[in-house]
PDB file of C-alpha atoms in Angstrom:
ATOM      1  CA  UNK A1154      -1.829  45.322 -23.169  1.00 79.00           C
ATOM      2  CA  UNK A1155      -1.896  42.552 -25.784  1.00 78.00           C
ATOM      3  CA  UNK A1156       1.624  41.396 -26.416  1.00 87.00           C
ATOM      4  CA  UNK A1157       4.092  38.651 -27.148  1.00 91.00           C
ATOM      5  CA  UNK A1158       7.130  38.623 -24.887  1.00 94.00           C
ATOM      6  CA  UNK A1159      10.431  36.890 -25.408  1.00 95.00           C
ATOM      7  CA  UNK A1160      13.325  36.352 -23.027  1.00 96.00           C
ATOM      8  CA  UNK A1161      16.168  36.901 -23.116  1.00 95.00           C
ATOM      9  CA  UNK A1162      16.413  39.687 -25.675  1.00 90.00           C
ATOM     10  CA  UNK A1163      20.142  39.141 -26.123  1.00 91.00           C
ATOM     11  CA  UNK A1164      22.197  36.030 -25.467  1.00 95.00           C
ATOM     12  CA  UNK A1165      25.800  35.105 -26.125  1.00 96.00           C
ATOM     13  CA  UNK A1166      26.682  31.500 -25.475  1.00 96.00           C
ATOM     14  CA  UNK A1167      29.188  28.830 -26.449  1.00 96.00           C
ATOM     15  CA  UNK A1168      28.840  25.803 -28.669  1.00 97.00           C
ATOM     16  CA  UNK A1169      27.095  22.896 -26.984  1.00 96.00           C
ATOM     17  CA  UNK A1170      25.645  24.705 -23.996  1.00 97.00           C
ATOM     18  CA  UNK A1171      21.919  24.061 -23.857  1.00 97.00           C
ATOM     19  CA  UNK A1172      19.684  27.116 -23.839  1.00 97.00           C
ATOM     20  CA  UNK A1173      16.003  28.011 -23.855  1.00 98.00           C
ATOM     21  CA  UNK A1174      14.354  31.110 -25.255  1.00 98.00           C
ATOM     22  CA  UNK A1175      10.973  31.699 -23.721  1.00 98.00           C
ATOM     23  CA  UNK A1176       7.927  33.067 -25.509  1.00 98.00           C
ATOM     24  CA  UNK A1177       4.677  34.048 -23.876  1.00 98.00           C
ATOM     25  CA  UNK A1178       1.473  35.653 -25.166  1.00 96.00           C
ATOM     26  CA  UNK A1179      -1.441  37.069 -23.228  1.00 95.00           C
ATOM     27  CA  UNK A1180      -4.086  36.994 -25.968  1.00 91.00           C
ATOM     28  CA  UNK A1181      -5.305  33.410 -25.583  1.00 93.00           C
ATOM     29  CA  UNK A1182      -4.048  32.610 -29.085  1.00 91.00           C
ATOM     30  CA  UNK A1183      -4.096  29.003 -30.257  1.00 90.00           C
ATOM     31  CA  UNK A1184      -1.383  29.391 -32.875  1.00 87.00           C
ATOM     32  CA  UNK A1185       2.238  30.138 -32.020  1.00 91.00           C
ATOM     33  CA  UNK A1186       5.336  30.028 -34.134  1.00 90.00           C
ATOM     34  CA  UNK A1187       9.096  30.534 -34.070  1.00 94.00           C
ATOM     35  CA  UNK A1188      11.068  32.177 -36.882  1.00 91.00           C
ATOM     36  CA  UNK A1189      14.659  33.043 -37.453  1.00 91.00           C
ATOM     37  CA  UNK A1190      15.774  36.083 -39.399  1.00 83.00           C
ATOM     38  CA  UNK A1191      19.074  35.940 -41.281  1.00 80.00           C
ATOM     39  CA  UNK A1192      20.511  38.569 -43.626  1.00 69.00           C
ATOM     40  CA  UNK A1193      19.320  38.088 -47.169  1.00 59.00           C
ATOM     41  CA  UNK A1194      17.103  35.152 -46.241  1.00 66.00           C
ATOM     42  CA  UNK A1195      14.176  36.862 -44.599  1.00 68.00           C
ATOM     43  CA  UNK A1196      12.188  35.146 -41.916  1.00 77.00           C
ATOM     44  CA  UNK A1197      12.191  31.343 -41.907  1.00 83.00           C
ATOM     45  CA  UNK A1198       9.822  29.286 -39.819  1.00 85.00           C
ATOM     46  CA  UNK A1199      11.395  26.871 -37.345  1.00 93.00           C
ATOM     47  CA  UNK A1200       8.440  25.265 -35.562  1.00 93.00           C
ATOM     48  CA  UNK A1201       4.820  26.061 -35.025  1.00 87.00           C
ATOM     49  CA  UNK A1202       2.031  24.958 -32.748  1.00 90.00           C
ATOM     50  CA  UNK A1203      -1.679  24.992 -33.452  1.00 85.00           C
ATOM     51  CA  UNK A1204      -2.694  24.342 -29.872  1.00 89.00           C
ATOM     52  CA  UNK A1205      -1.570  22.839 -26.572  1.00 94.00           C
ATOM     53  CA  UNK A1206       0.471  19.659 -27.078  1.00 94.00           C
ATOM     54  CA  UNK A1207       0.335  20.103 -30.875  1.00 91.00           C
ATOM     55  CA  UNK A1208       3.604  21.096 -32.540  1.00 93.00           C
ATOM     56  CA  UNK A1209       4.972  20.699 -36.036  1.00 89.00           C
ATOM     57  CA  UNK A1210       8.119  21.409 -38.002  1.00 89.00           C
ATOM     58  CA  UNK A1211       8.508  24.488 -40.115  1.00 84.00           C
ATOM     59  CA  UNK A1212      11.090  25.068 -42.823  1.00 80.00           C
ATOM     60  CA  UNK A1213      14.248  24.874 -40.706  1.00 91.00           C
ATOM     61  CA  UNK A1214      13.631  22.703 -37.611  1.00 95.00           C
ATOM     62  CA  UNK A1215      17.039  20.992 -37.390  1.00 96.00           C
ATOM     63  CA  UNK A1216      18.825  21.686 -34.122  1.00 97.00           C
ATOM     64  CA  UNK A1217      15.719  23.024 -32.370  1.00 98.00           C
ATOM     65  CA  UNK A1218      13.015  21.688 -30.104  1.00 98.00           C
ATOM     66  CA  UNK A1219       9.819  23.229 -28.834  1.00 98.00           C
ATOM     67  CA  UNK A1220       7.109  22.384 -26.359  1.00 97.00           C
ATOM     68  CA  UNK A1221       3.565  23.610 -25.819  1.00 97.00           C
ATOM     69  CA  UNK A1222       2.437  22.493 -22.403  1.00 97.00           C
ATOM     70  CA  UNK A1223       0.335  25.594 -21.823  1.00 97.00           C
ATOM     71  CA  UNK A1224      -1.524  27.771 -24.269  1.00 96.00           C
ATOM     72  CA  UNK A1225       0.346  30.950 -23.441  1.00 97.00           C
ATOM     73  CA  UNK A1226       3.928  29.618 -23.571  1.00 98.00           C
ATOM     74  CA  UNK A1227       5.979  28.256 -26.447  1.00 98.00           C
ATOM     75  CA  UNK A1228       9.669  27.935 -25.515  1.00 98.00           C
ATOM     76  CA  UNK A1229      12.370  27.319 -28.102  1.00 98.00           C
ATOM     77  CA  UNK A1230      15.086  24.914 -26.968  1.00 98.00           C
ATOM     78  CA  UNK A1231      18.545  24.539 -28.434  1.00 97.00           C
ATOM     79  CA  UNK A1232      19.950  21.337 -26.931  1.00 96.00           C
ATOM     80  CA  UNK A1233      23.429  21.774 -28.373  1.00 97.00           C
ATOM     81  CA  UNK A1234      23.776  25.182 -30.028  1.00 97.00           C
ATOM     82  CA  UNK A1235      26.177  25.638 -32.910  1.00 97.00           C
ATOM     83  CA  UNK A1236      27.551  28.813 -34.535  1.00 97.00           C
ATOM     84  CA  UNK A1237      25.195  28.453 -37.522  1.00 96.00           C
ATOM     85  CA  UNK A1238      22.331  29.064 -35.128  1.00 97.00           C
ATOM     86  CA  UNK A1239      23.566  32.588 -34.522  1.00 96.00           C
ATOM     87  CA  UNK A1240      20.572  34.600 -35.648  1.00 93.00           C
ATOM     88  CA  UNK A1241      17.698  36.857 -34.689  1.00 88.00           C
ATOM     89  CA  UNK A1242      14.714  34.865 -33.445  1.00 93.00           C
ATOM     90  CA  UNK A1243      11.057  35.875 -33.394  1.00 91.00           C
ATOM     91  CA  UNK A1244       8.104  34.325 -31.704  1.00 93.00           C
ATOM     92  CA  UNK A1245       4.644  35.061 -33.049  1.00 90.00           C
ATOM     93  CA  UNK A1246       1.061  34.188 -32.206  1.00 89.00           C
ATOM     94  CA  UNK A1247      -2.425  34.426 -33.670  1.00 82.00           C
ATOM     95  CA  UNK A1248      -5.850  32.936 -33.117  1.00 78.00           C
ATOM     96  CA  UNK A1249      -5.494  30.058 -35.527  1.00 64.00           C
ATOM     97  CA  UNK A1250      -3.815  29.138 -38.755  1.00 53.00           C
ATOM     98  CA  UNK A1251      -5.484  30.499 -41.829  1.00 46.00           C
ATOM     99  CA  UNK A1252      -7.652  32.944 -39.937  1.00 46.00           C
ATOM    100  CA  UNK A1253      -8.029  36.521 -40.963  1.00 46.00           C
ATOM    101  CA  UNK A1254      -6.546  37.664 -37.700  1.00 54.00           C
ATOM    102  CA  UNK A1255      -3.155  39.225 -37.849  1.00 64.00           C
ATOM    103  CA  UNK A1256      -0.105  37.617 -36.353  1.00 71.00           C
ATOM    104  CA  UNK A1257       1.548  39.330 -33.411  1.00 82.00           C
ATOM    105  CA  UNK A1258       5.325  39.264 -33.209  1.00 84.00           C
ATOM    106  CA  UNK A1259       7.547  39.369 -30.165  1.00 87.00           C
ATOM    107  CA  UNK A1260      10.428  41.848 -29.955  1.00 83.00           C
ATOM    108  CA  UNK A1261      13.065  39.340 -31.056  1.00 87.00           C
ATOM    109  CA  UNK A1262      15.998  37.560 -29.402  1.00 91.00           C
ATOM    110  CA  UNK A1263      19.497  38.116 -30.717  1.00 89.00           C
ATOM    111  CA  UNK A1264      21.465  34.907 -30.196  1.00 95.00           C
ATOM    112  CA  UNK A1265      25.201  34.590 -30.751  1.00 95.00           C
ATOM    113  CA  UNK A1266      26.819  31.159 -30.503  1.00 97.00           C
ATOM    114  CA  UNK A1267      30.609  31.247 -30.236  1.00 96.00           C
TER     115      UNK A1267
ATOM    116  CA  UNK B 872       9.638  54.603 -30.198  1.00 62.00           C
ATOM    117  CA  UNK B 873       9.680  53.228 -33.700  1.00 68.00           C
ATOM    118  CA  UNK B 874       6.306  52.243 -35.108  1.00 84.00           C
ATOM    119  CA  UNK B 875       5.089  50.751 -38.353  1.00 89.00           C
ATOM    120  CA  UNK B 876       1.529  51.428 -39.471  1.00 93.00           C
ATOM    121  CA  UNK B 877      -0.412  49.606 -42.141  1.00 92.00           C
ATOM    122  CA  UNK B 878      -3.686  51.444 -42.455  1.00 93.00           C
ATOM    123  CA  UNK B 879      -5.495  48.891 -44.636  1.00 92.00           C
ATOM    124  CA  UNK B 880      -6.433  45.761 -42.638  1.00 88.00           C
ATOM    125  CA  UNK B 881      -7.955  44.087 -45.685  1.00 91.00           C
ATOM    126  CA  UNK B 882      -8.131  44.665 -49.459  1.00 95.00           C
ATOM    127  CA  UNK B 883      -9.607  42.908 -52.460  1.00 96.00           C
ATOM    128  CA  UNK B 884      -8.783  43.360 -56.131  1.00 97.00           C
ATOM    129  CA  UNK B 885      -9.544  41.543 -59.352  1.00 97.00           C
ATOM    130  CA  UNK B 886      -6.923  39.334 -60.893  1.00 97.00           C
ATOM    131  CA  UNK B 887      -4.590  41.190 -63.291  1.00 97.00           C
ATOM    132  CA  UNK B 888      -5.235  44.533 -61.649  1.00 97.00           C
ATOM    133  CA  UNK B 889      -2.608  46.604 -59.876  1.00 97.00           C
ATOM    134  CA  UNK B 890      -2.856  47.076 -56.132  1.00 97.00           C
ATOM    135  CA  UNK B 891      -0.949  49.271 -53.711  1.00 98.00           C
ATOM    136  CA  UNK B 892      -0.509  48.460 -50.033  1.00 98.00           C
ATOM    137  CA  UNK B 893       0.408  51.353 -47.789  1.00 98.00           C
ATOM    138  CA  UNK B 894       2.903  51.478 -44.961  1.00 97.00           C
ATOM    139  CA  UNK B 895       4.132  54.391 -42.887  1.00 97.00           C
ATOM    140  CA  UNK B 896       6.707  54.325 -40.145  1.00 95.00           C
ATOM    141  CA  UNK B 897       8.118  56.589 -37.531  1.00 93.00           C
ATOM    142  CA  UNK B 898      11.784  56.860 -36.664  1.00 89.00           C
ATOM    143  CA  UNK B 899      14.390  59.456 -35.832  1.00 87.00           C
ATOM    144  CA  UNK B 900      17.148  57.297 -37.323  1.00 85.00           C
ATOM    145  CA  UNK B 901      18.651  57.903 -40.736  1.00 87.00           C
ATOM    146  CA  UNK B 902      19.978  54.460 -41.597  1.00 85.00           C
ATOM    147  CA  UNK B 903      17.602  51.539 -41.670  1.00 87.00           C
ATOM    148  CA  UNK B 904      16.042  48.785 -43.749  1.00 86.00           C
ATOM    149  CA  UNK B 905      12.447  48.404 -44.767  1.00 90.00           C
ATOM    150  CA  UNK B 906      10.878  45.115 -45.792  1.00 90.00           C
ATOM    151  CA  UNK B 907       7.695  43.714 -47.201  1.00 94.00           C
ATOM    152  CA  UNK B 908       6.897  40.134 -46.221  1.00 90.00           C
ATOM    153  CA  UNK B 909       4.207  37.919 -47.700  1.00 90.00           C
ATOM    154  CA  UNK B 910       2.554  35.353 -45.491  1.00 82.00           C
ATOM    155  CA  UNK B 911       0.286  32.815 -47.237  1.00 77.00           C
ATOM    156  CA  UNK B 912      -2.042  30.545 -45.213  1.00 71.00           C
ATOM    157  CA  UNK B 913       0.852  28.135 -44.694  1.00 64.00           C
ATOM    158  CA  UNK B 914       2.310  30.796 -42.337  1.00 63.00           C
ATOM    159  CA  UNK B 915       5.678  30.904 -44.006  1.00 65.00           C
ATOM    160  CA  UNK B 916       7.133  34.388 -44.082  1.00 73.00           C
ATOM    161  CA  UNK B 917       8.391  35.133 -47.566  1.00 80.00           C
ATOM    162  CA  UNK B 918      10.591  38.136 -48.105  1.00 81.00           C
ATOM    163  CA  UNK B 919       9.098  40.046 -51.021  1.00 91.00           C
ATOM    164  CA  UNK B 920      11.267  43.112 -51.205  1.00 90.00           C
ATOM    165  CA  UNK B 921      13.846  45.004 -49.191  1.00 88.00           C
ATOM    166  CA  UNK B 922      14.894  48.656 -49.293  1.00 90.00           C
ATOM    167  CA  UNK B 923      17.922  50.331 -47.756  1.00 87.00           C
ATOM    168  CA  UNK B 924      17.048  53.806 -46.540  1.00 89.00           C
ATOM    169  CA  UNK B 925      20.194  55.374 -48.000  1.00 86.00           C
ATOM    170  CA  UNK B 926      19.227  54.283 -51.505  1.00 85.00           C
ATOM    171  CA  UNK B 927      17.158  56.775 -53.461  1.00 83.00           C
ATOM    172  CA  UNK B 928      16.096  54.254 -56.059  1.00 88.00           C
ATOM    173  CA  UNK B 929      12.964  52.288 -55.331  1.00 91.00           C
ATOM    174  CA  UNK B 930      13.486  48.537 -55.021  1.00 88.00           C
ATOM    175  CA  UNK B 931      11.833  46.289 -57.586  1.00 88.00           C
ATOM    176  CA  UNK B 932      11.386  42.517 -57.784  1.00 87.00           C
ATOM    177  CA  UNK B 933       9.511  41.380 -60.875  1.00 92.00           C
ATOM    178  CA  UNK B 934       5.856  42.410 -60.381  1.00 96.00           C
ATOM    179  CA  UNK B 935       6.562  43.914 -56.973  1.00 96.00           C
ATOM    180  CA  UNK B 936       7.858  47.421 -56.520  1.00 96.00           C
ATOM    181  CA  UNK B 937       7.927  49.966 -53.750  1.00 96.00           C
ATOM    182  CA  UNK B 938       7.395  53.677 -53.549  1.00 96.00           C
ATOM    183  CA  UNK B 939       9.840  54.792 -50.879  1.00 96.00           C
ATOM    184  CA  UNK B 940       9.327  58.354 -49.703  1.00 95.00           C
ATOM    185  CA  UNK B 941      11.924  58.880 -46.988  1.00 94.00           C
ATOM    186  CA  UNK B 942      10.907  62.391 -45.995  1.00 93.00           C
ATOM    187  CA  UNK B 943       7.291  61.332 -45.676  1.00 95.00           C
ATOM    188  CA  UNK B 944       8.310  58.038 -43.987  1.00 95.00           C
ATOM    189  CA  UNK B 945       6.192  56.105 -46.396  1.00 96.00           C
ATOM    190  CA  UNK B 946       6.950  52.707 -47.946  1.00 97.00           C
ATOM    191  CA  UNK B 947       4.104  51.426 -50.110  1.00 97.00           C
ATOM    192  CA  UNK B 948       4.133  48.144 -52.039  1.00 98.00           C
ATOM    193  CA  UNK B 949       2.749  47.967 -55.559  1.00 97.00           C
ATOM    194  CA  UNK B 950       1.790  44.614 -57.049  1.00 97.00           C
ATOM    195  CA  UNK B 951       1.297  44.752 -60.794  1.00 97.00           C
ATOM    196  CA  UNK B 952      -0.681  42.236 -62.836  1.00 97.00           C
ATOM    197  CA  UNK B 953      -1.902  40.605 -59.631  1.00 97.00           C
ATOM    198  CA  UNK B 954      -2.270  36.830 -59.565  1.00 96.00           C
ATOM    199  CA  UNK B 955      -4.395  34.479 -57.471  1.00 95.00           C
ATOM    200  CA  UNK B 956      -1.211  33.285 -55.764  1.00 93.00           C
ATOM    201  CA  UNK B 957      -0.655  36.778 -54.414  1.00 95.00           C
ATOM    202  CA  UNK B 958      -3.518  36.214 -51.978  1.00 93.00           C
ATOM    203  CA  UNK B 959      -1.869  36.451 -48.564  1.00 91.00           C
ATOM    204  CA  UNK B 960      -1.216  38.597 -45.551  1.00 88.00           C
ATOM    205  CA  UNK B 961       1.420  41.244 -46.204  1.00 93.00           C
ATOM    206  CA  UNK B 962       3.584  42.694 -43.458  1.00 91.00           C
ATOM    207  CA  UNK B 963       5.655  45.835 -43.628  1.00 93.00           C
ATOM    208  CA  UNK B 964       8.695  45.844 -41.333  1.00 88.00           C
ATOM    209  CA  UNK B 965      11.450  48.191 -40.181  1.00 85.00           C
ATOM    210  CA  UNK B 966      14.945  47.341 -38.965  1.00 79.00           C
ATOM    211  CA  UNK B 967      17.892  49.498 -37.917  1.00 76.00           C
ATOM    212  CA  UNK B 968      20.862  49.248 -40.236  1.00 71.00           C
ATOM    213  CA  UNK B 969      23.746  49.236 -37.795  1.00 62.00           C
ATOM    214  CA  UNK B 970      22.166  47.445 -34.883  1.00 56.00           C
ATOM    215  CA  UNK B 971      20.024  44.648 -36.229  1.00 49.00           C
ATOM    216  CA  UNK B 972      18.745  43.543 -32.905  1.00 52.00           C
ATOM    217  CA  UNK B 973      15.167  44.469 -33.498  1.00 62.00           C
ATOM    218  CA  UNK B 974      12.639  44.352 -36.276  1.00 70.00           C
ATOM    219  CA  UNK B 975       9.300  46.066 -35.994  1.00 78.00           C
ATOM    220  CA  UNK B 976       6.335  44.713 -37.904  1.00 82.00           C
ATOM    221  CA  UNK B 977       3.152  46.415 -38.932  1.00 86.00           C
ATOM    222  CA  UNK B 978      -0.107  44.641 -38.158  1.00 82.00           C
ATOM    223  CA  UNK B 979      -0.490  43.396 -41.700  1.00 87.00           C
ATOM    224  CA  UNK B 980      -2.818  43.823 -44.667  1.00 91.00           C
ATOM    225  CA  UNK B 981      -4.848  40.848 -45.808  1.00 89.00           C
ATOM    226  CA  UNK B 982      -4.962  40.894 -49.598  1.00 94.00           C
ATOM    227  CA  UNK B 983      -7.525  38.901 -51.593  1.00 95.00           C
ATOM    228  CA  UNK B 984      -7.050  38.481 -55.334  1.00 96.00           C
ATOM    229  CA  UNK B 985     -10.408  37.686 -56.890  1.00 96.00           C
ATOM    230  CA  UNK B 986     -10.775  35.568 -60.040  1.00 95.00           C
TER     231      UNK B 986
END
């Protein structure tokens, strides 16, 4: 089954404790992206990657890091989480930017930073 | 399980015309949100319109309006006086109201506005 998986689905942590949210897709997609969803603000793009070892900042990259060492994986790293990073996070993938192919979304990760 | 279905993978209309994008969903819940997102080639996700399920009145934002039929579980987006800048992928999405831990997206409709 074609899918995007994220782990963990729920995470409560404390300020400053490094964490990683994993994202994996099994569709051989080149393009992967991270978004955060906040009430009233819709989805905002954090980082994206057009292929292995190619990453770029989205609209709200501050406080986040990503890596793309393999095509299927695109982890989101919070080196020193802060309460304003409490949000719902989505990973997504598609064949390549600007294509007519639809983007597939993961199930979301609810992060709470105390 | 909740599902969101967008039955039109791709549509094209002439500039200035009105276009309607369809979305149906399946849920046994009574309280939820529905969204339409626009995604241009830049891959930003722009919130176009949001509807609370308990509200009878259809949401409207300038040229964008929805036809929310709760009993039929239908949430279509109407774009009036379409503009070239409306060319994008449009996603319909569903979220629970009291436990916002999950949002379910449809597969999207690619809309082309032709000059």
